């Protein structure tokens, strides 16, 4: 080769590498930490989806193939690590669908960090299937959605790079929810099967090495006339001291087929000293709670025909619960227990942006509460805080934290033990061509940014999609399909 050519080639290589490494050298930052969220990567129902431990915020979400991915942000060094593939979902498809109706979306992970720093995830199931044996807490009709509830643990403390499967929980589960107590006890709540199943917990007192057998707390039941099946969507979290709150809504499922109906709001509390339950006025409850018993003892709101969907529950210094639930098309409503009664539920956002609201709340005192909410307004999706100082009667919007044109943000519950810098994770709206989504970690002042060159994780998936020639389903077909699917994502 002539010297001239060599020089030309060297110049080309130099130029190419300068273009490739340019953003790194200049440190161009973007608002997202990874681009490989998939489908509906997170929700408030599978929670927590992140935890702050020592100096690091750990985050778990659903990535390509519905697998569980984990990323971490070290607040001292200001460095990101991951995302890494932590666990493979038995529900994943190859290639990844480009139509969200073909994604199950129930197997996204719940995460916790135990006292020794090991990171635990439960994920990978929409209630299991008959090949896994007999489900003691669900009907055969409650089967059919597949997967296997899977518990994985980081091989080393505070290290997201390697994982092992621990076969110590029921495979029949969905909507996993971890509650950690101050004494180190771990309660893993979930629905023991598909929609026509009980809500149960398994308890561990040894950092998740072993768990008790499942204990049912809310009961599914075919009604006497045999046409409706009592079912539930429930949300569990740490209350004041050694207690756990349960807020839940009723799902009158038709038998044997699923419907999308959701009604009413209920509340009760567990005393972890003896694992007994009581209602808001402190009356002891006999579990597992049936529909009739719940109506009599734990009802917060009879919504009549109005659709109610689950939200979150946080407590004040008195231990009194504050409830966020979604009404009709996804308008967030709020009520709290005053010590004697539930306050009249109030629409937190009342400016006409009625759809797609969701989020969580920080209770500062019985009368001062801040909600962090996502919503769609004026053709854009937005995350902002809404604050009340009068016990929930009126709410004022604070400046927007994050917004993007379009819709379709998903938001998780608050990061456990969160700092002001990293409160909650959201995924940006989908693009038309595929279901990969950008993941954003938000603090009170906005996204925790990352150099753009560190955020790209879907090159391989995009190549596979391109080769497979998979095209998005036409809109009308998509609508028809959507009408058939049902269980909450
Ligand atoms: Zn159902």
Short mmCIF file of C-alpha atoms and ligand atoms in Angstrom, two decimals:
data_model
loop_
_atom_site.label_atom_id
_atom_site.label_comp_id
_atom_site.label_asym_id
_atom_site.label_seq_id
_atom_site.Cartn_x
_atom_site.Cartn_y
_atom_site.Cartn_z
CA UNK A 1 0.00 0.00 0.00
CA UNK A 2 1.25 3.41 -0.87
CA UNK A 3 2.19 5.80 1.88
CA UNK A 4 -0.42 8.23 0.56
CA UNK A 5 -3.20 5.66 0.99
CA UNK A 6 -2.03 4.75 4.47
CA UNK A 7 -2.11 8.38 5.49
CA UNK A 8 -5.58 8.81 3.97
CA UNK A 9 -6.84 5.71 5.79
CA UNK A 10 -5.35 6.82 9.09
CA UNK A 11 -7.03 10.19 8.66
CA UNK A 12 -10.36 8.44 7.97
CA UNK A 13 -10.04 6.25 11.09
CA UNK A 14 -9.12 9.27 13.14
CA UNK A 15 -12.13 11.19 11.84
CA UNK A 16 -14.51 8.27 12.42
CA UNK A 17 -13.34 7.74 15.98
CA UNK A 18 -13.56 11.45 16.66
CA UNK A 19 -17.19 11.39 15.50
CA UNK A 20 -17.95 8.25 17.51
CA UNK A 21 -16.31 9.38 20.71
CA UNK A 22 -17.25 13.02 20.32
CA UNK A 23 -20.26 12.95 22.66
CA UNK A 24 -18.24 11.17 25.37
CA UNK A 25 -15.37 13.59 25.11
CA UNK A 26 -17.76 16.52 25.35
CA UNK A 27 -19.81 14.72 28.02
CA UNK A 28 -23.15 15.37 26.31
CA UNK A 29 -25.80 14.35 28.80
CA UNK A 30 -29.33 13.13 28.18
CA UNK A 31 -32.33 12.92 30.50
CA UNK A 32 -32.63 9.13 30.34
CA UNK A 33 -30.25 6.51 31.73
CA UNK A 34 -31.12 3.69 29.30
CA UNK A 35 -33.18 3.21 26.15
CA UNK A 36 -34.17 -0.43 26.74
CA UNK A 37 -37.35 -0.27 28.80
CA UNK A 38 -39.85 -2.51 27.03
CA UNK A 39 -43.66 -2.46 26.72
CA UNK A 40 -44.82 -1.14 30.05
CA UNK A 41 -41.47 -1.30 31.85
CA UNK A 42 -42.81 -0.44 35.31
CA UNK A 43 -45.95 0.38 37.26
CA UNK A 44 -46.95 1.26 40.80
CA UNK A 45 -48.45 -2.23 41.25
CA UNK A 46 -45.19 -4.20 41.08
CA UNK A 47 -43.24 -2.35 43.75
CA UNK A 48 -40.89 -1.02 44.89
CA UNK A 49 -39.14 -0.76 41.54
CA UNK A 50 -36.14 0.87 43.17
CA UNK A 51 -34.38 1.34 46.49
CA UNK A 52 -31.76 3.71 47.83
CA UNK A 53 -29.14 1.84 49.89
CA UNK A 54 -26.08 3.55 51.41
CA UNK A 55 -24.93 5.85 48.57
CA UNK A 56 -26.66 4.17 45.65
CA UNK A 57 -30.12 4.10 44.06
CA UNK A 58 -30.88 0.69 42.51
CA UNK A 59 -33.57 0.43 39.84
CA UNK A 60 -35.34 -2.60 38.32
CA UNK A 61 -37.56 -2.63 35.24
CA UNK A 62 -38.86 -4.72 32.36
CA UNK A 63 -36.55 -4.68 29.37
CA UNK A 64 -36.41 -6.56 26.03
CA UNK A 65 -37.99 -10.05 26.09
CA UNK A 66 -39.84 -8.94 29.27
CA UNK A 67 -36.64 -9.75 31.15
CA UNK A 68 -35.67 -8.05 34.40
CA UNK A 69 -32.99 -5.38 34.09
CA UNK A 70 -31.19 -3.54 36.89
CA UNK A 71 -29.34 -0.22 36.82
CA UNK A 72 -27.71 1.76 39.61
CA UNK A 73 -26.72 5.35 40.29
CA UNK A 74 -24.03 6.12 42.85
CA UNK A 75 -24.82 9.52 44.37
CA UNK A 76 -21.25 9.96 45.72
CA UNK A 77 -19.34 9.30 42.51
CA UNK A 78 -22.24 10.53 40.31
CA UNK A 79 -21.68 7.46 38.12
CA UNK A 80 -24.25 5.16 36.56
CA UNK A 81 -23.78 1.42 36.18
CA UNK A 82 -25.83 -1.01 34.12
CA UNK A 83 -28.43 -1.74 33.05
CA UNK A 84 -27.57 -5.44 33.27
CA UNK A 85 -29.76 -8.40 32.42
CA UNK A 86 -30.56 -9.76 35.90
CA UNK A 87 -33.16 -12.43 35.10
CA UNK A 88 -34.73 -14.03 32.02
CA UNK A 89 -38.53 -14.11 31.87
CA UNK A 90 -40.30 -17.33 30.87
CA UNK A 91 -42.97 -15.09 29.28
CA UNK A 92 -40.67 -13.34 26.83
CA UNK A 93 -41.04 -13.68 23.06
CA UNK A 94 -38.46 -13.60 20.26
CA UNK A 95 -38.39 -11.35 18.37
CA UNK A 96 -39.86 -8.73 20.68
CA UNK A 97 -43.43 -7.84 19.64
CA UNK A 98 -44.03 -4.35 18.26
CA UNK A 99 -47.69 -4.39 19.40
CA UNK A 100 -48.15 -3.89 23.13
CA UNK A 101 -51.20 -6.21 23.16
CA UNK A 102 -48.81 -9.08 22.48
CA UNK A 103 -46.75 -8.25 25.55
CA UNK A 104 -48.02 -9.72 28.82
CA UNK A 105 -46.46 -6.94 30.92
CA UNK A 106 -47.34 -8.59 34.26
CA UNK A 107 -43.92 -10.07 34.94
CA UNK A 108 -42.09 -6.83 35.62
CA UNK A 109 -39.91 -6.91 38.69
CA UNK A 110 -40.37 -5.77 42.27
CA UNK A 111 -37.07 -4.99 43.99
CA UNK A 112 -35.61 -4.70 47.48
CA UNK A 113 -32.17 -4.50 49.09
CA UNK A 114 -31.81 -6.53 52.28
CA UNK A 115 -29.89 -5.47 55.41
CA UNK A 116 -26.65 -7.00 54.11
CA UNK A 117 -26.90 -5.20 50.77
CA UNK A 118 -28.03 -8.14 48.61
CA UNK A 119 -30.48 -7.05 45.93
CA UNK A 120 -33.63 -9.16 45.50
CA UNK A 121 -36.00 -9.23 42.54
CA UNK A 122 -39.26 -11.12 42.09
CA UNK A 123 -40.54 -11.20 38.51
CA UNK A 124 -41.50 -13.32 35.51
CA UNK A 125 -45.10 -14.40 36.06
CA UNK A 126 -48.73 -13.76 35.34
CA UNK A 127 -49.96 -16.38 37.78
CA UNK A 128 -48.14 -19.47 36.55
CA UNK A 129 -49.73 -22.35 34.67
CA UNK A 130 -51.11 -25.85 35.40
CA UNK A 131 -47.77 -27.52 34.59
CA UNK A 132 -46.47 -26.07 37.85
CA UNK A 133 -48.97 -28.17 39.87
CA UNK A 134 -52.20 -27.32 41.69
CA UNK A 135 -52.80 -23.72 42.72
CA UNK A 136 -54.31 -23.85 46.23
CA UNK A 137 -55.35 -20.19 46.09
CA UNK A 138 -56.81 -19.84 42.59
CA UNK A 139 -59.38 -21.38 40.26
CA UNK A 140 -58.42 -23.28 37.10
CA UNK A 141 -59.87 -20.26 35.26
CA UNK A 142 -57.31 -18.23 37.13
CA UNK A 143 -54.63 -20.02 35.12
CA UNK A 144 -53.63 -19.59 31.57
CA UNK A 145 -51.52 -16.48 31.58
CA UNK A 146 -48.25 -18.28 32.15
CA UNK A 147 -44.83 -17.54 33.48
CA UNK A 148 -43.27 -18.68 36.73
CA UNK A 149 -42.84 -16.35 39.68
CA UNK A 150 -39.08 -16.20 40.15
CA UNK A 151 -36.88 -14.89 42.96
CA UNK A 152 -33.35 -13.81 42.07
CA UNK A 153 -30.65 -12.36 44.33
CA UNK A 154 -27.42 -10.56 43.51
CA UNK A 155 -24.43 -12.87 44.06
CA UNK A 156 -22.63 -10.12 45.97
CA UNK A 157 -23.83 -7.25 48.15
CA UNK A 158 -24.24 -3.87 46.43
CA UNK A 159 -23.24 -5.41 43.11
CA UNK A 160 -25.61 -5.65 40.13
CA UNK A 161 -23.27 -7.58 37.82
CA UNK A 162 -24.14 -11.20 38.73
CA UNK A 163 -27.31 -12.97 39.87
CA UNK A 164 -28.59 -16.34 41.04
CA UNK A 165 -32.07 -17.86 41.10
CA UNK A 166 -33.34 -18.81 44.56
CA UNK A 167 -36.15 -21.36 44.39
CA UNK A 168 -37.90 -20.48 47.64
CA UNK A 169 -41.26 -18.85 46.79
CA UNK A 170 -44.50 -19.99 45.16
CA UNK A 171 -44.31 -20.03 41.35
CA UNK A 172 -47.99 -18.92 41.20
CA UNK A 173 -47.80 -15.21 41.53
CA UNK A 174 -48.19 -11.88 39.89
CA UNK A 175 -47.96 -8.24 41.01
CA UNK A 176 -45.10 -8.92 43.50
CA UNK A 177 -44.76 -6.33 46.27
CA UNK A 178 -41.97 -6.27 48.86
CA UNK A 179 -42.52 -4.76 52.31
CA UNK A 180 -39.45 -4.51 54.56
CA UNK A 181 -39.84 -3.93 58.28
CA UNK A 182 -37.43 -2.08 60.59
CA UNK A 183 -36.45 -5.37 62.29
CA UNK A 184 -35.39 -6.85 58.93
CA UNK A 185 -38.46 -9.03 58.37
CA UNK A 186 -39.50 -9.18 54.72
CA UNK A 187 -43.07 -9.65 53.58
CA UNK A 188 -43.58 -10.59 49.93
CA UNK A 189 -47.19 -9.92 48.90
CA UNK A 190 -48.66 -10.94 45.55
CA UNK A 191 -51.76 -12.35 43.89
CA UNK A 192 -51.47 -16.13 43.97
CA UNK A 193 -52.42 -16.79 40.35
CA UNK A 194 -54.31 -14.97 37.66
CA UNK A 195 -57.25 -12.68 38.44
CA UNK A 196 -59.47 -15.32 40.08
CA UNK A 197 -57.01 -15.93 42.94
CA UNK A 198 -56.35 -14.87 46.53
CA UNK A 199 -53.92 -12.16 47.56
CA UNK A 200 -51.31 -13.71 49.86
CA UNK A 201 -48.00 -13.03 51.56
CA UNK A 202 -44.90 -15.04 52.35
CA UNK A 203 -42.70 -13.89 55.24
CA UNK A 204 -38.93 -14.14 55.61
CA UNK A 205 -36.95 -13.44 58.79
CA UNK A 206 -33.56 -14.41 57.33
CA UNK A 207 -32.96 -11.84 54.58
CA UNK A 208 -34.90 -13.83 52.01
CA UNK A 209 -33.05 -17.16 52.39
CA UNK A 210 -36.31 -18.87 53.35
CA UNK A 211 -39.97 -17.82 53.23
CA UNK A 212 -43.02 -19.08 55.13
CA UNK A 213 -45.82 -20.80 53.21
CA UNK A 214 -48.27 -18.37 51.57
CA UNK A 215 -50.93 -16.89 53.88
CA UNK A 216 -54.13 -15.65 52.22
CA UNK A 217 -55.38 -12.20 53.26
CA UNK A 218 -57.98 -11.35 50.56
CA UNK A 219 -60.11 -14.11 49.16
CA UNK A 220 -61.35 -14.76 45.63
CA UNK A 221 -64.71 -16.50 45.42
CA UNK A 222 -67.35 -17.55 42.91
CA UNK A 223 -70.63 -15.92 43.96
CA UNK A 224 -73.59 -18.14 44.86
CA UNK A 225 -75.39 -17.48 41.56
CA UNK A 226 -72.25 -18.64 39.78
CA UNK A 227 -72.05 -15.72 37.34
CA UNK A 228 -69.68 -13.32 39.04
CA UNK A 229 -66.34 -14.08 40.55
CA UNK A 230 -65.11 -11.87 43.41
CA UNK A 231 -61.57 -10.74 42.69
CA UNK A 232 -59.28 -7.93 43.77
CA UNK A 233 -56.38 -5.61 43.02
CA UNK A 234 -54.42 -4.82 46.17
CA UNK A 235 -51.50 -2.64 47.22
CA UNK A 236 -49.36 -3.25 50.32
CA UNK A 237 -46.82 -0.96 51.97
CA UNK A 238 -45.11 -0.27 55.28
CA UNK A 239 -47.29 1.63 57.76
CA UNK A 240 -46.26 3.32 61.00
CA UNK A 241 -43.91 1.21 63.16
CA UNK A 242 -44.44 -2.52 62.90
CA UNK A 243 -47.50 -2.38 60.62
CA UNK A 244 -48.39 -2.91 56.96
CA UNK A 245 -51.24 -1.17 55.14
CA UNK A 246 -53.43 -2.85 52.54
CA UNK A 247 -55.53 -0.74 50.16
CA UNK A 248 -57.56 -2.57 47.58
CA UNK A 249 -60.34 -2.38 45.04
CA UNK A 250 -62.98 -4.92 44.03
CA UNK A 251 -62.95 -6.62 40.65
CA UNK A 252 -66.31 -8.25 39.80
CA UNK A 253 -64.94 -10.70 37.27
CA UNK A 254 -67.50 -12.56 35.22
CA UNK A 255 -67.27 -16.33 35.38
CA UNK A 256 -65.41 -17.93 33.70
CA UNK A 257 -64.18 -15.06 31.52
CA UNK A 258 -62.37 -11.96 32.68
CA UNK A 259 -63.90 -8.46 32.60
CA UNK A 260 -62.30 -5.07 33.15
CA UNK A 261 -64.70 -3.88 35.87
CA UNK A 262 -63.24 -2.27 39.00
CA UNK A 263 -65.25 -0.89 41.92
CA UNK A 264 -65.01 0.54 45.45
CA UNK A 265 -62.03 1.20 47.72
CA UNK A 266 -61.09 -0.79 50.83
CA UNK A 267 -58.45 -0.48 53.55
CA UNK A 268 -57.04 -2.58 56.40
CA UNK A 269 -53.85 -2.85 58.42
CA UNK A 270 -51.58 -5.68 59.56
CA UNK A 271 -49.89 -5.72 62.98
CA UNK A 272 -46.62 -7.51 62.33
CA UNK A 273 -45.99 -8.32 66.03
CA UNK A 274 -48.56 -11.12 65.71
CA UNK A 275 -49.53 -10.86 61.99
CA UNK A 276 -53.12 -9.94 62.96
CA UNK A 277 -55.26 -7.55 60.92
CA UNK A 278 -57.58 -4.68 61.85
CA UNK A 279 -59.76 -2.16 60.04
CA UNK A 280 -59.49 1.64 60.18
CA UNK A 281 -61.35 1.95 63.51
CA UNK A 282 -59.12 -0.72 65.07
CA UNK A 283 -61.55 -3.62 65.06
CA UNK A 284 -59.77 -7.01 64.70
CA UNK A 285 -60.42 -8.80 61.42
CA UNK A 286 -60.68 -12.47 60.57
CA UNK A 287 -58.69 -13.20 57.42
CA UNK A 288 -58.92 -14.17 54.65
CA UNK A 289 -61.34 -11.31 53.85
CA UNK A 290 -64.29 -12.14 51.57
CA UNK A 291 -66.32 -9.60 49.54
CA UNK A 292 -69.21 -9.64 52.02
CA UNK A 293 -66.87 -9.23 55.01
CA UNK A 294 -64.87 -6.48 53.29
CA UNK A 295 -68.09 -4.57 52.50
CA UNK A 296 -69.04 -4.76 56.15
CA UNK A 297 -65.65 -4.06 57.79
CA UNK A 298 -63.10 -2.43 55.48
CA UNK A 299 -65.02 -0.30 52.95
CA UNK A 300 -63.60 3.20 52.37
CA UNK A 301 -65.76 4.17 49.41
CA UNK A 302 -68.74 2.60 47.69
CA UNK A 303 -68.25 3.84 44.13
CA UNK A 304 -71.60 2.54 42.87
CA UNK A 305 -71.10 1.99 39.15
CA UNK A 306 -68.09 4.34 39.05
CA UNK A 307 -64.86 2.67 38.03
CA UNK A 308 -62.16 2.73 40.72
CA UNK A 309 -58.64 1.51 40.18
CA UNK A 310 -55.89 0.91 42.70
CA UNK A 311 -53.34 3.55 43.63
CA UNK A 312 -51.01 3.80 46.59
CA UNK A 313 -51.32 4.28 50.36
CA UNK A 314 -48.94 6.17 52.67
CA UNK A 315 -49.30 6.98 56.36
CA UNK A 316 -48.75 10.11 58.48
CA UNK A 317 -47.02 10.40 61.89
CA UNK A 318 -50.24 9.24 63.58
CA UNK A 319 -50.21 6.11 61.43
CA UNK A 320 -53.37 7.26 59.66
CA UNK A 321 -53.63 6.17 56.02
CA UNK A 322 -53.79 8.53 53.04
CA UNK A 323 -55.13 6.88 49.88
CA UNK A 324 -54.60 7.68 46.24
CA UNK A 325 -56.88 5.85 43.83
CA UNK A 326 -57.83 6.32 40.19
CA UNK A 327 -61.41 7.08 39.22
CA UNK A 328 -63.09 6.55 35.85
CA UNK A 329 -60.60 7.21 33.01
CA UNK A 330 -57.66 7.59 35.34
CA UNK A 331 -58.30 10.71 37.37
CA UNK A 332 -56.41 10.58 40.65
CA UNK A 333 -58.54 10.98 43.76
CA UNK A 334 -57.48 11.30 47.36
CA UNK A 335 -58.96 10.50 50.76
CA UNK A 336 -57.45 10.16 54.23
CA UNK A 337 -58.44 8.70 57.55
CA UNK A 338 -58.81 11.50 60.14
CA UNK A 339 -58.90 9.14 63.11
CA UNK A 340 -62.69 8.96 63.00
CA UNK A 341 -63.72 8.94 59.34
CA UNK A 342 -62.57 8.99 55.73
CA UNK A 343 -62.58 12.44 54.16
CA UNK A 344 -64.73 13.06 51.07
CA UNK A 345 -62.64 11.89 48.07
CA UNK A 346 -61.27 14.83 46.07
CA UNK A 347 -59.99 15.01 42.48
CA UNK A 348 -56.37 16.13 42.89
CA UNK A 349 -56.13 17.58 39.36
CA UNK A 350 -59.31 19.39 38.38
CA UNK A 351 -58.28 21.37 35.29
CA UNK A 352 -59.82 19.10 32.69
CA UNK A 353 -56.85 16.82 32.07
CA UNK A 354 -58.90 13.86 33.19
CA UNK A 355 -56.92 10.99 31.69
CA UNK A 356 -53.89 8.93 32.39
CA UNK A 357 -53.05 10.23 35.84
CA UNK A 358 -50.99 8.01 38.09
CA UNK A 359 -48.28 8.24 40.71
CA UNK A 360 -47.52 8.15 44.41
CA UNK A 361 -47.40 10.51 47.38
CA UNK A 362 -45.23 11.78 50.19
CA UNK A 363 -47.14 12.43 53.40
CA UNK A 364 -45.43 15.19 55.38
CA UNK A 365 -48.09 15.58 58.07
CA UNK A 366 -51.78 14.71 58.44
CA UNK A 367 -52.69 17.87 56.49
CA UNK A 368 -49.65 18.35 54.24
CA UNK A 369 -49.19 15.92 51.35
CA UNK A 370 -47.30 16.08 48.07
CA UNK A 371 -48.29 13.85 45.14
CA UNK A 372 -45.92 13.12 42.30
CA UNK A 373 -48.10 12.46 39.27
CA UNK A 374 -47.86 11.84 35.59
CA UNK A 375 -50.64 12.98 33.26
CA UNK A 376 -51.34 13.82 29.63
CA UNK A 377 -52.24 17.43 28.87
CA UNK A 378 -52.14 19.61 25.72
CA UNK A 379 -50.60 16.82 23.68
CA UNK A 380 -47.74 16.23 26.07
CA UNK A 381 -46.97 13.96 28.97
CA UNK A 382 -45.86 15.63 32.16
CA UNK A 383 -44.63 14.74 35.65
CA UNK A 384 -45.24 17.28 38.41
CA UNK A 385 -45.95 17.50 42.12
CA UNK A 386 -49.31 18.59 43.51
CA UNK A 387 -49.39 19.85 47.06
CA UNK A 388 -52.11 20.17 49.69
CA UNK A 389 -51.76 22.09 52.95
CA UNK A 390 -55.36 21.71 54.07
CA UNK A 391 -55.69 17.97 54.49
CA UNK A 392 -56.54 17.27 50.86
CA UNK A 393 -59.39 19.70 50.26
CA UNK A 394 -57.41 21.75 47.73
CA UNK A 395 -54.31 20.93 45.68
CA UNK A 396 -51.85 23.31 44.00
CA UNK A 397 -49.54 22.37 41.15
CA UNK A 398 -45.80 22.89 41.51
CA UNK A 399 -43.53 23.48 38.49
CA UNK A 400 -43.31 20.58 36.08
CA UNK A 401 -40.38 18.23 36.71
CA UNK A 402 -40.32 16.53 33.31
CA UNK A 403 -42.36 16.62 30.12
CA UNK A 404 -42.33 15.22 26.59
CA UNK A 405 -44.63 15.59 23.57
CA UNK A 406 -47.06 12.71 23.14
CA UNK A 407 -48.45 10.44 25.83
CA UNK A 408 -47.88 7.11 27.42
CA UNK A 409 -45.55 7.75 30.34
CA UNK A 410 -45.52 4.97 32.89
CA UNK A 411 -44.55 5.73 36.47
CA UNK A 412 -43.48 3.49 39.32
CA UNK A 413 -44.17 3.84 43.04
CA UNK A 414 -41.72 5.97 45.02
CA UNK A 415 -38.23 4.55 45.31
CA UNK A 416 -37.88 2.97 48.73
CA UNK A 417 -35.86 5.13 51.13
CA UNK A 418 -35.57 7.68 48.30
CA UNK A 419 -33.50 10.85 48.29
CA UNK A 420 -34.69 14.19 46.88
CA UNK A 421 -32.31 13.62 43.95
CA UNK A 422 -33.90 10.28 42.93
CA UNK A 423 -37.55 9.86 43.84
CA UNK A 424 -39.26 7.92 41.12
CA UNK A 425 -38.67 6.22 37.76
CA UNK A 426 -40.76 6.89 34.66
CA UNK A 427 -40.58 5.49 31.14
CA UNK A 428 -41.12 7.79 28.18
CA UNK A 429 -43.92 7.20 25.68
CA UNK A 430 -43.61 4.57 22.99
CA UNK A 431 -42.55 5.34 19.46
CA UNK A 432 -44.63 3.87 16.58
CA UNK A 433 -41.92 1.54 15.23
CA UNK A 434 -41.22 -0.58 18.32
CA UNK A 435 -41.90 -0.90 22.06
CA UNK A 436 -38.49 0.10 23.47
CA UNK A 437 -38.70 3.03 25.82
CA UNK A 438 -36.34 5.47 27.46
CA UNK A 439 -36.02 5.15 31.24
CA UNK A 440 -35.79 8.28 33.38
CA UNK A 441 -34.88 8.64 37.06
CA UNK A 442 -36.52 11.77 38.47
CA UNK A 443 -35.71 13.81 41.54
CA UNK A 444 -37.44 16.94 42.75
CA UNK A 445 -35.45 19.10 40.29
CA UNK A 446 -35.77 16.81 37.28
CA UNK A 447 -33.98 13.89 35.63
CA UNK A 448 -30.66 12.50 36.87
CA UNK A 449 -28.78 12.70 33.61
CA UNK A 450 -26.25 10.40 31.98
CA UNK A 451 -23.71 10.77 29.16
CA UNK A 452 -25.54 9.83 25.97
CA UNK A 453 -22.85 7.38 24.91
CA UNK A 454 -23.64 5.21 27.96
CA UNK A 455 -27.38 4.93 27.29
CA UNK A 456 -27.72 2.78 24.16
CA UNK A 457 -28.73 -0.88 24.75
CA UNK A 458 -31.11 -1.89 21.93
CA UNK A 459 -28.89 -2.05 18.85
CA UNK A 460 -29.08 -5.86 18.73
CA UNK A 461 -32.86 -5.90 19.22
CA UNK A 462 -33.39 -3.31 16.49
CA UNK A 463 -31.32 -5.39 14.07
CA UNK A 464 -33.38 -8.50 14.90
CA UNK A 465 -36.61 -6.56 14.36
CA UNK A 466 -35.37 -5.20 11.06
CA UNK A 467 -34.43 -8.69 9.83
CA UNK A 468 -37.71 -10.26 10.99
CA UNK A 469 -39.78 -7.66 9.12
CA UNK A 470 -42.32 -7.47 12.00
CA UNK A 471 -44.68 -4.54 11.48
CA UNK A 472 -46.95 -2.83 13.97
CA UNK A 473 -50.56 -4.08 13.90
CA UNK A 474 -52.96 -1.70 12.11
CA UNK A 475 -54.86 0.54 14.53
CA UNK A 476 -58.31 -1.08 14.06
CA UNK A 477 -56.97 -4.60 14.64
CA UNK A 478 -55.13 -3.34 17.67
CA UNK A 479 -58.34 -1.90 19.13
CA UNK A 480 -60.22 -5.18 18.64
CA UNK A 481 -57.42 -7.11 20.33
CA UNK A 482 -57.30 -4.69 23.23
CA UNK A 483 -60.99 -5.26 23.97
CA UNK A 484 -60.22 -8.95 24.54
CA UNK A 485 -57.26 -8.59 26.90
CA UNK A 486 -58.09 -7.54 30.38
CA UNK A 487 -56.05 -8.02 33.50
CA UNK A 488 -54.37 -4.89 34.79
CA UNK A 489 -50.94 -4.39 33.34
ZN1 LIG B 1 -60.92 -11.00 36.07
#
